[in-house]
Amino acid sequence: FEIYDEGDEAVSFYCTIIMFGTHSLASLFKDMRQSSLLRNWAREFLADFGTALSVILMTGFSYLFPDVHIARLDVPDEFGTTNGRAWLVDLGGIGIGGILIAIFPALFASVLLFLDENITARIVNRSDHKLKKGPGYHLDMLVLGILILICSLFGLPWLVAATVRALTHVTTLATVEEIQEGAHVKKNILQVRETRISAFGAHGLIACMLPILSVLRVIPMSVLFGLFLFMGVGSLRGNQFIERLKLWFFDPAHYPQN
């Protein structure tokens, strides 16, 4: 196997295989719950942890050809700021003129954050999900504003609503039944397990990775791209806008009952 430099067509093709392979494996494992293969506990395990398994398997696959150099996750050698700056941002460093100019983009950023948070929250709290715990839109915005203020003081990325990840989280905690309507299969959510354990657990695991960040260097960027593709495509399932667009390609006689 020849050694290729990054940017070569062969490397690009190899990264594409890894990306779509990650997406295909994650989709396959997710659909195992409706399959008749294996035992029930095995199907449930693959459906619940298939995303992590697909990342592990495709990362292992990327090492089958060690002579092909592909981009992997760039992780710093030590825990600290990006360029060695102080942790606290010097707010007076840009002067009065810079502060006044920053007001205008800050207004647009405020609108963007408000829309992003509320759109995501309303999608998550839609009636189809049958959530029992009431929404707290004003409290969410208050907490988000406080966290953004703290992140800004330390020069950290802002915390914003992650629409795709939020929907993936809800669907993962949902009990779904499939209803056959002619040629279409409609997925109906029976209930969503409303819990804080999964969210706290996920972010707790992220914190646990800080001492062993070097482990993440083994993950190819193409695996992460495949993971993002899987999350994006998964969020389109059941989306009414996408479902209506698909009707253009179906015979009206076979439209679903709704």
PDB file of C-alpha atoms in Angstrom:
ATOM      1  CA  PHE A   1       0.000   0.000   0.000  1.00  0.00           C
ATOM      2  CA  GLU A   2       1.580   3.270  -1.072  1.00  0.00           C
ATOM      3  CA  ILE A   3       1.946   6.197   1.296  1.00  0.00           C
ATOM      4  CA  TYR A   4      -0.294   9.090   0.319  1.00  0.00           C
ATOM      5  CA  ASP A   5      -0.126  12.665   1.479  1.00  0.00           C
ATOM      6  CA  GLU A   6      -3.164  14.411   2.906  1.00  0.00           C
ATOM      7  CA  GLY A   7      -5.303  15.900   0.168  1.00  0.00           C
ATOM      8  CA  ASP A   8      -4.568  13.090  -2.280  1.00  0.00           C
ATOM      9  CA  GLU A   9      -7.588  11.618  -4.071  1.00  0.00           C
ATOM     10  CA  ALA A  10      -7.007   8.208  -2.501  1.00  0.00           C
ATOM     11  CA  VAL A  11      -6.978   9.695   0.991  1.00  0.00           C
ATOM     12  CA  SER A  12     -10.164  11.629   0.223  1.00  0.00           C
ATOM     13  CA  PHE A  13     -11.829   8.451  -1.010  1.00  0.00           C
ATOM     14  CA  TYR A  14     -10.662   6.559   2.092  1.00  0.00           C
ATOM     15  CA  CYS A  15     -12.047   9.294   4.381  1.00  0.00           C
ATOM     16  CA  THR A  16     -15.348   9.182   2.479  1.00  0.00           C
ATOM     17  CA  ILE A  17     -15.565   5.419   3.048  1.00  0.00           C
ATOM     18  CA  ILE A  18     -14.937   5.917   6.760  1.00  0.00           C
ATOM     19  CA  MET A  19     -17.512   8.722   7.001  1.00  0.00           C
ATOM     20  CA  PHE A  20     -20.324   6.830   5.271  1.00  0.00           C
ATOM     21  CA  GLY A  21     -19.287   3.634   7.040  1.00  0.00           C
ATOM     22  CA  THR A  22     -19.758   5.337  10.411  1.00  0.00           C
ATOM     23  CA  HIS A  23     -23.142   6.673   9.323  1.00  0.00           C
ATOM     24  CA  SER A  24     -24.260   3.283   7.950  1.00  0.00           C
ATOM     25  CA  LEU A  25     -23.192   1.349  11.042  1.00  0.00           C
ATOM     26  CA  ALA A  26     -24.866   3.821  13.393  1.00  0.00           C
ATOM     27  CA  SER A  27     -28.096   3.657  11.345  1.00  0.00           C
ATOM     28  CA  LEU A  28     -27.952  -0.152  11.234  1.00  0.00           C
ATOM     29  CA  PHE A  29     -27.486  -0.438  14.982  1.00  0.00           C
ATOM     30  CA  LYS A  30     -30.252   2.077  15.656  1.00  0.00           C
ATOM     31  CA  ASP A  31     -32.730   0.058  13.561  1.00  0.00           C
ATOM     32  CA  MET A  32     -31.813  -3.209  15.294  1.00  0.00           C
ATOM     33  CA  ARG A  33     -34.618  -2.685  17.795  1.00  0.00           C
ATOM     34  CA  GLN A  34     -37.166  -3.427  15.023  1.00  0.00           C
ATOM     35  CA  SER A  35     -35.133  -6.341  13.647  1.00  0.00           C
ATOM     36  CA  SER A  36     -35.769 -10.058  14.202  1.00  0.00           C
ATOM     37  CA  LEU A  37     -32.052 -10.884  14.373  1.00  0.00           C
ATOM     38  CA  LEU A  38     -30.318 -11.862  17.627  1.00  0.00           C
ATOM     39  CA  ARG A  39     -31.905 -11.984  21.055  1.00  0.00           C
ATOM     40  CA  ASN A  40     -33.962  -9.134  22.464  1.00  0.00           C
ATOM     41  CA  TRP A  41     -31.267  -8.015  24.949  1.00  0.00           C
ATOM     42  CA  ALA A  42     -28.672  -7.920  22.159  1.00  0.00           C
ATOM     43  CA  ARG A  43     -30.937  -5.842  19.912  1.00  0.00           C
ATOM     44  CA  GLU A  44     -31.629  -3.420  22.753  1.00  0.00           C
ATOM     45  CA  PHE A  45     -27.917  -3.121  23.527  1.00  0.00           C
ATOM     46  CA  LEU A  46     -26.976  -2.422  19.903  1.00  0.00           C
ATOM     47  CA  ALA A  47     -29.809   0.091  19.517  1.00  0.00           C
ATOM     48  CA  ASP A  48     -28.834   1.956  22.700  1.00  0.00           C
ATOM     49  CA  PHE A  49     -25.049   1.965  22.268  1.00  0.00           C
ATOM     50  CA  GLY A  50     -24.772   1.603  18.499  1.00  0.00           C
ATOM     51  CA  THR A  51     -23.507   5.142  17.986  1.00  0.00           C
ATOM     52  CA  ALA A  52     -20.531   4.647  20.300  1.00  0.00           C
ATOM     53  CA  LEU A  53     -19.878   1.192  18.807  1.00  0.00           C
ATOM     54  CA  SER A  54     -19.834   2.600  15.277  1.00  0.00           C
ATOM     55  CA  VAL A  55     -17.239   5.210  16.321  1.00  0.00           C
ATOM     56  CA  ILE A  56     -15.065   2.524  17.958  1.00  0.00           C
ATOM     57  CA  LEU A  57     -15.352   0.103  15.032  1.00  0.00           C
ATOM     58  CA  MET A  58     -14.625   2.654  12.302  1.00  0.00           C
ATOM     59  CA  THR A  59     -11.735   4.100  14.320  1.00  0.00           C
ATOM     60  CA  GLY A  60     -10.300   0.583  14.451  1.00  0.00           C
ATOM     61  CA  PHE A  61     -10.939   0.205  10.715  1.00  0.00           C
ATOM     62  CA  SER A  62      -8.933   3.368  10.027  1.00  0.00           C
ATOM     63  CA  TYR A  63      -5.830   1.653  11.466  1.00  0.00           C
ATOM     64  CA  LEU A  64      -6.017  -1.277   9.037  1.00  0.00           C
ATOM     65  CA  PHE A  65      -4.081   0.842   6.534  1.00  0.00           C
ATOM     66  CA  PRO A  66      -1.432   2.627   8.626  1.00  0.00           C
ATOM     67  CA  ASP A  67       0.391   3.930   5.543  1.00  0.00           C
ATOM     68  CA  VAL A  68      -2.589   6.091   4.597  1.00  0.00           C
ATOM     69  CA  HIS A  69      -2.258   9.278   6.624  1.00  0.00           C
ATOM     70  CA  ILE A  70      -5.637  10.794   7.438  1.00  0.00           C
ATOM     71  CA  ALA A  71      -6.531  13.738   9.647  1.00  0.00           C
ATOM     72  CA  ARG A  72      -7.360  12.855  13.223  1.00  0.00           C
ATOM     73  CA  LEU A  73      -8.843  14.881  16.058  1.00  0.00           C
ATOM     74  CA  ASP A  74      -6.494  17.681  17.075  1.00  0.00           C
ATOM     75  CA  VAL A  75      -6.181  17.669  20.858  1.00  0.00           C
ATOM     76  CA  PRO A  76      -3.827  19.919  22.876  1.00  0.00           C
ATOM     77  CA  ASP A  77      -1.023  18.349  24.872  1.00  0.00           C
ATOM     78  CA  GLU A  78      -2.007  20.009  28.151  1.00  0.00           C
ATOM     79  CA  PHE A  79      -5.056  21.553  29.778  1.00  0.00           C
ATOM     80  CA  GLY A  80      -4.954  25.313  29.381  1.00  0.00           C
ATOM     81  CA  THR A  81      -5.939  28.260  27.231  1.00  0.00           C
ATOM     82  CA  THR A  82      -5.400  28.104  23.477  1.00  0.00           C
ATOM     83  CA  ASN A  83      -2.446  30.500  23.180  1.00  0.00           C
ATOM     84  CA  GLY A  84      -1.299  30.662  26.785  1.00  0.00           C
ATOM     85  CA  ARG A  85      -3.293  33.799  27.618  1.00  0.00           C
ATOM     86  CA  ALA A  86      -4.681  34.486  31.078  1.00  0.00           C
ATOM     87  CA  TRP A  87      -7.916  32.693  31.980  1.00  0.00           C
ATOM     88  CA  LEU A  88      -9.856  35.889  32.620  1.00  0.00           C
ATOM     89  CA  VAL A  89     -10.408  38.146  29.616  1.00  0.00           C
ATOM     90  CA  ASP A  90      -9.220  41.738  29.959  1.00  0.00           C
ATOM     91  CA  LEU A  91     -12.462  43.543  29.129  1.00  0.00           C
ATOM     92  CA  GLY A  92     -10.690  46.910  28.961  1.00  0.00           C
ATOM     93  CA  GLY A  93      -8.127  45.726  26.463  1.00  0.00           C
ATOM     94  CA  ILE A  94     -10.062  46.898  23.392  1.00  0.00           C
ATOM     95  CA  GLY A  95     -10.800  50.396  24.663  1.00  0.00           C
ATOM     96  CA  ILE A  96     -14.031  52.375  24.803  1.00  0.00           C
ATOM     97  CA  GLY A  97     -14.320  52.543  21.011  1.00  0.00           C
ATOM     98  CA  GLY A  98     -14.113  48.761  20.665  1.00  0.00           C
ATOM     99  CA  ILE A  99     -16.743  48.278  23.362  1.00  0.00           C
ATOM    100  CA  LEU A 100     -19.156  50.677  21.622  1.00  0.00           C
ATOM    101  CA  ILE A 101     -18.643  48.979  18.255  1.00  0.00           C
ATOM    102  CA  ALA A 102     -19.204  45.551  19.842  1.00  0.00           C
ATOM    103  CA  ILE A 103     -22.713  46.601  20.896  1.00  0.00           C
ATOM    104  CA  PHE A 104     -24.053  46.248  17.340  1.00  0.00           C
ATOM    105  CA  PRO A 105     -22.968  42.625  16.654  1.00  0.00           C
ATOM    106  CA  ALA A 106     -24.007  41.842  20.241  1.00  0.00           C
ATOM    107  CA  LEU A 107     -27.589  42.836  19.390  1.00  0.00           C
ATOM    108  CA  PHE A 108     -27.665  40.422  16.454  1.00  0.00           C
ATOM    109  CA  ALA A 109     -26.072  37.702  18.607  1.00  0.00           C
ATOM    110  CA  SER A 110     -28.786  38.212  21.236  1.00  0.00           C
ATOM    111  CA  VAL A 111     -31.522  37.751  18.636  1.00  0.00           C
ATOM    112  CA  LEU A 112     -29.789  34.646  17.281  1.00  0.00           C
ATOM    113  CA  LEU A 113     -29.408  33.104  20.748  1.00  0.00           C
ATOM    114  CA  PHE A 114     -33.031  33.886  21.619  1.00  0.00           C
ATOM    115  CA  LEU A 115     -34.347  32.268  18.421  1.00  0.00           C
ATOM    116  CA  ASP A 116     -32.000  29.277  18.625  1.00  0.00           C
ATOM    117  CA  GLU A 117     -32.959  28.510  22.232  1.00  0.00           C
ATOM    118  CA  ASN A 118     -36.702  28.965  21.797  1.00  0.00           C
ATOM    119  CA  ILE A 119     -36.990  27.155  18.467  1.00  0.00           C
ATOM    120  CA  THR A 120     -35.113  24.168  19.884  1.00  0.00           C
ATOM    121  CA  ALA A 121     -37.154  24.200  23.101  1.00  0.00           C
ATOM    122  CA  ARG A 122     -40.458  24.360  21.221  1.00  0.00           C
ATOM    123  CA  ILE A 123     -39.477  21.518  18.887  1.00  0.00           C
ATOM    124  CA  VAL A 124     -38.519  19.366  21.881  1.00  0.00           C
ATOM    125  CA  ASN A 125     -41.741  20.257  23.739  1.00  0.00           C
ATOM    126  CA  ARG A 126     -44.097  19.656  20.818  1.00  0.00           C
ATOM    127  CA  SER A 127     -47.281  17.738  21.553  1.00  0.00           C
ATOM    128  CA  ASP A 128     -46.182  14.641  19.597  1.00  0.00           C
ATOM    129  CA  HIS A 129     -43.566  13.904  22.268  1.00  0.00           C
ATOM    130  CA  LYS A 130     -46.245  13.690  25.009  1.00  0.00           C
ATOM    131  CA  LEU A 131     -43.971  15.255  27.627  1.00  0.00           C
ATOM    132  CA  LYS A 132     -45.461  15.577  31.106  1.00  0.00           C
ATOM    133  CA  LYS A 133     -43.039  18.058  32.664  1.00  0.00           C
ATOM    134  CA  GLY A 134     -44.005  21.579  31.631  1.00  0.00           C
ATOM    135  CA  PRO A 135     -41.571  23.803  29.716  1.00  0.00           C
ATOM    136  CA  GLY A 136     -39.672  26.647  31.378  1.00  0.00           C
ATOM    137  CA  TYR A 137     -38.835  28.987  28.501  1.00  0.00           C
ATOM    138  CA  HIS A 138     -38.110  32.064  30.637  1.00  0.00           C
ATOM    139  CA  LEU A 139     -36.022  30.105  33.130  1.00  0.00           C
ATOM    140  CA  ASP A 140     -34.085  28.504  30.265  1.00  0.00           C
ATOM    141  CA  MET A 141     -33.245  31.922  28.822  1.00  0.00           C
ATOM    142  CA  LEU A 142     -32.162  33.208  32.243  1.00  0.00           C
ATOM    143  CA  VAL A 143     -29.828  30.247  32.818  1.00  0.00           C
ATOM    144  CA  LEU A 144     -28.498  30.530  29.249  1.00  0.00           C
ATOM    145  CA  GLY A 145     -27.759  34.241  29.727  1.00  0.00           C
ATOM    146  CA  ILE A 146     -25.882  33.625  32.985  1.00  0.00           C
ATOM    147  CA  LEU A 147     -23.816  30.834  31.447  1.00  0.00           C
ATOM    148  CA  ILE A 148     -22.953  32.962  28.389  1.00  0.00           C
ATOM    149  CA  LEU A 149     -21.822  35.767  30.711  1.00  0.00           C
ATOM    150  CA  ILE A 150     -19.543  33.373  32.629  1.00  0.00           C
ATOM    151  CA  CYS A 151     -18.164  31.861  29.404  1.00  0.00           C
ATOM    152  CA  SER A 152     -17.471  35.348  28.005  1.00  0.00           C
ATOM    153  CA  LEU A 153     -15.473  36.333  31.092  1.00  0.00           C
ATOM    154  CA  PHE A 154     -13.212  33.313  30.578  1.00  0.00           C
ATOM    155  CA  GLY A 155     -13.077  33.557  26.774  1.00  0.00           C
ATOM    156  CA  LEU A 156     -14.817  30.200  26.357  1.00  0.00           C
ATOM    157  CA  PRO A 157     -17.243  29.203  23.571  1.00  0.00           C
ATOM    158  CA  TRP A 158     -20.846  30.120  24.291  1.00  0.00           C
ATOM    159  CA  LEU A 159     -23.339  27.480  25.363  1.00  0.00           C
ATOM    160  CA  VAL A 160     -26.232  27.409  22.915  1.00  0.00           C
ATOM    161  CA  ALA A 161     -29.133  25.085  22.210  1.00  0.00           C
ATOM    162  CA  ALA A 162     -28.070  22.078  20.113  1.00  0.00           C
ATOM    163  CA  THR A 163     -31.171  21.315  18.059  1.00  0.00           C
ATOM    164  CA  VAL A 164     -29.992  18.055  16.484  1.00  0.00           C
ATOM    165  CA  ARG A 165     -28.518  16.679  19.700  1.00  0.00           C
ATOM    166  CA  ALA A 166     -31.594  17.676  21.708  1.00  0.00           C
ATOM    167  CA  LEU A 167     -33.931  15.865  19.292  1.00  0.00           C
ATOM    168  CA  THR A 168     -31.649  12.825  19.245  1.00  0.00           C
ATOM    169  CA  HIS A 169     -31.735  12.782  23.044  1.00  0.00           C
ATOM    170  CA  VAL A 170     -35.544  12.882  23.092  1.00  0.00           C
ATOM    171  CA  THR A 171     -35.955  10.126  20.495  1.00  0.00           C
ATOM    172  CA  THR A 172     -33.439   7.961  22.345  1.00  0.00           C
ATOM    173  CA  LEU A 173     -35.512   8.199  25.530  1.00  0.00           C
ATOM    174  CA  ALA A 174     -38.808   7.611  23.689  1.00  0.00           C
ATOM    175  CA  THR A 175     -40.887   4.460  23.397  1.00  0.00           C
ATOM    176  CA  VAL A 176     -42.061   4.316  19.781  1.00  0.00           C
ATOM    177  CA  GLU A 177     -44.676   2.184  18.035  1.00  0.00           C
ATOM    178  CA  GLU A 178     -44.911   1.770  14.268  1.00  0.00           C
ATOM    179  CA  ILE A 179     -48.318   2.037  12.590  1.00  0.00           C
ATOM    180  CA  GLN A 180     -48.762   0.820   9.021  1.00  0.00           C
ATOM    181  CA  GLU A 181     -50.819   3.271   6.953  1.00  0.00           C
ATOM    182  CA  GLY A 182     -51.038   1.875   3.445  1.00  0.00           C
ATOM    183  CA  ALA A 183     -47.582   2.032   1.930  1.00  0.00           C
ATOM    184  CA  HIS A 184     -46.313   4.252   4.730  1.00  0.00           C
ATOM    185  CA  VAL A 185     -45.108   3.424   8.222  1.00  0.00           C
ATOM    186  CA  LYS A 186     -45.937   6.053  10.813  1.00  0.00           C
ATOM    187  CA  LYS A 187     -43.922   6.178  14.031  1.00  0.00           C
ATOM    188  CA  ASN A 188     -45.959   7.197  17.040  1.00  0.00           C
ATOM    189  CA  ILE A 189     -44.258   8.152  20.314  1.00  0.00           C
ATOM    190  CA  LEU A 190     -46.017   6.506  23.245  1.00  0.00           C
ATOM    191  CA  GLN A 191     -43.962   8.123  25.999  1.00  0.00           C
ATOM    192  CA  VAL A 192     -40.633   9.781  26.688  1.00  0.00           C
ATOM    193  CA  ARG A 193     -38.672   8.858  29.794  1.00  0.00           C
ATOM    194  CA  GLU A 194     -38.194  12.315  31.294  1.00  0.00           C
ATOM    195  CA  THR A 195     -35.020  12.192  33.353  1.00  0.00           C
ATOM    196  CA  ARG A 196     -32.001  14.330  34.167  1.00  0.00           C
ATOM    197  CA  ILE A 197     -29.733  11.326  34.658  1.00  0.00           C
ATOM    198  CA  SER A 198     -28.853  10.919  30.968  1.00  0.00           C
ATOM    199  CA  ALA A 199     -27.946  14.614  30.523  1.00  0.00           C
ATOM    200  CA  PHE A 200     -25.885  14.759  33.726  1.00  0.00           C
ATOM    201  CA  GLY A 201     -24.270  11.448  32.815  1.00  0.00           C
ATOM    202  CA  ALA A 202     -23.280  12.607  29.326  1.00  0.00           C
ATOM    203  CA  HIS A 203     -21.706  15.830  30.562  1.00  0.00           C
ATOM    204  CA  GLY A 204     -20.089  14.012  33.477  1.00  0.00           C
ATOM    205  CA  LEU A 205     -18.391  11.672  31.012  1.00  0.00           C
ATOM    206  CA  ILE A 206     -17.194  14.701  29.038  1.00  0.00           C
ATOM    207  CA  ALA A 207     -15.600  16.046  32.229  1.00  0.00           C
ATOM    208  CA  CYS A 208     -13.978  12.664  32.872  1.00  0.00           C
ATOM    209  CA  MET A 209     -12.280  12.863  29.470  1.00  0.00           C
ATOM    210  CA  LEU A 210     -10.278  15.983  30.411  1.00  0.00           C
ATOM    211  CA  PRO A 211      -7.430  14.047  32.121  1.00  0.00           C
ATOM    212  CA  ILE A 212      -7.169  11.619  29.179  1.00  0.00           C
ATOM    213  CA  LEU A 213      -7.640  13.939  26.205  1.00  0.00           C
ATOM    214  CA  SER A 214      -4.774  12.235  24.371  1.00  0.00           C
ATOM    215  CA  VAL A 215      -7.009   9.181  23.881  1.00  0.00           C
ATOM    216  CA  LEU A 216      -9.225  11.240  21.565  1.00  0.00           C
ATOM    217  CA  ARG A 217      -6.315  11.723  19.142  1.00  0.00           C
ATOM    218  CA  VAL A 218      -6.920   8.265  17.710  1.00  0.00           C
ATOM    219  CA  ILE A 219     -10.373   9.240  16.338  1.00  0.00           C
ATOM    220  CA  PRO A 220     -10.281  10.290  12.650  1.00  0.00           C
ATOM    221  CA  MET A 221     -12.108  13.470  11.695  1.00  0.00           C
ATOM    222  CA  SER A 222     -13.975  11.501   9.027  1.00  0.00           C
ATOM    223  CA  VAL A 223     -15.516   9.339  11.785  1.00  0.00           C
ATOM    224  CA  LEU A 224     -16.808  12.494  13.472  1.00  0.00           C
ATOM    225  CA  PHE A 225     -18.189  13.733  10.144  1.00  0.00           C
ATOM    226  CA  GLY A 226     -20.060  10.435   9.760  1.00  0.00           C
ATOM    227  CA  LEU A 227     -21.399  10.809  13.302  1.00  0.00           C
ATOM    228  CA  PHE A 228     -22.644  14.344  12.575  1.00  0.00           C
ATOM    229  CA  LEU A 229     -24.249  13.100   9.337  1.00  0.00           C
ATOM    230  CA  PHE A 230     -26.053  10.372  11.269  1.00  0.00           C
ATOM    231  CA  MET A 231     -27.359  12.862  13.839  1.00  0.00           C
ATOM    232  CA  GLY A 232     -28.494  15.271  11.138  1.00  0.00           C
ATOM    233  CA  VAL A 233     -30.288  12.658   9.047  1.00  0.00           C
ATOM    234  CA  GLY A 234     -31.843  11.146  12.175  1.00  0.00           C
ATOM    235  CA  SER A 235     -33.346  14.478  13.174  1.00  0.00           C
ATOM    236  CA  LEU A 236     -35.184  14.667   9.830  1.00  0.00           C
ATOM    237  CA  ARG A 237     -37.227  11.547  10.567  1.00  0.00           C
ATOM    238  CA  GLY A 238     -40.742  12.536  11.474  1.00  0.00           C
ATOM    239  CA  ASN A 239     -40.156  16.177  10.564  1.00  0.00           C
ATOM    240  CA  GLN A 240     -43.422  17.388   9.051  1.00  0.00           C
ATOM    241  CA  PHE A 241     -41.727  19.665   6.521  1.00  0.00           C
ATOM    242  CA  ILE A 242     -39.604  16.805   5.162  1.00  0.00           C
ATOM    243  CA  GLU A 243     -42.552  14.403   5.226  1.00  0.00           C
ATOM    244  CA  ARG A 244     -44.628  16.833   3.166  1.00  0.00           C
ATOM    245  CA  LEU A 245     -41.819  17.252   0.627  1.00  0.00           C
ATOM    246  CA  LYS A 246     -41.630  13.468   0.228  1.00  0.00           C
ATOM    247  CA  LEU A 247     -45.316  13.385  -0.729  1.00  0.00           C
ATOM    248  CA  TRP A 248     -44.433  15.041  -4.049  1.00  0.00           C
ATOM    249  CA  PHE A 249     -42.912  11.738  -5.159  1.00  0.00           C
ATOM    250  CA  PHE A 250     -45.837   9.491  -4.120  1.00  0.00           C
ATOM    251  CA  ASP A 251     -49.088   8.611  -5.772  1.00  0.00           C
ATOM    252  CA  PRO A 252     -51.866  10.632  -4.027  1.00  0.00           C
ATOM    253  CA  ALA A 253     -53.881   7.415  -3.764  1.00  0.00           C
ATOM    254  CA  HIS A 254     -51.237   6.100  -1.354  1.00  0.00           C
ATOM    255  CA  TYR A 255     -50.997   9.166   0.884  1.00  0.00           C
ATOM    256  CA  PRO A 256     -51.155   8.420   4.635  1.00  0.00           C
ATOM    257  CA  GLN A 257     -54.519   8.876   6.352  1.00  0.00           C
ATOM    258  CA  ASN A 258     -53.472  12.122   8.069  1.00  0.00           C
TER     259      ASN A 258
END
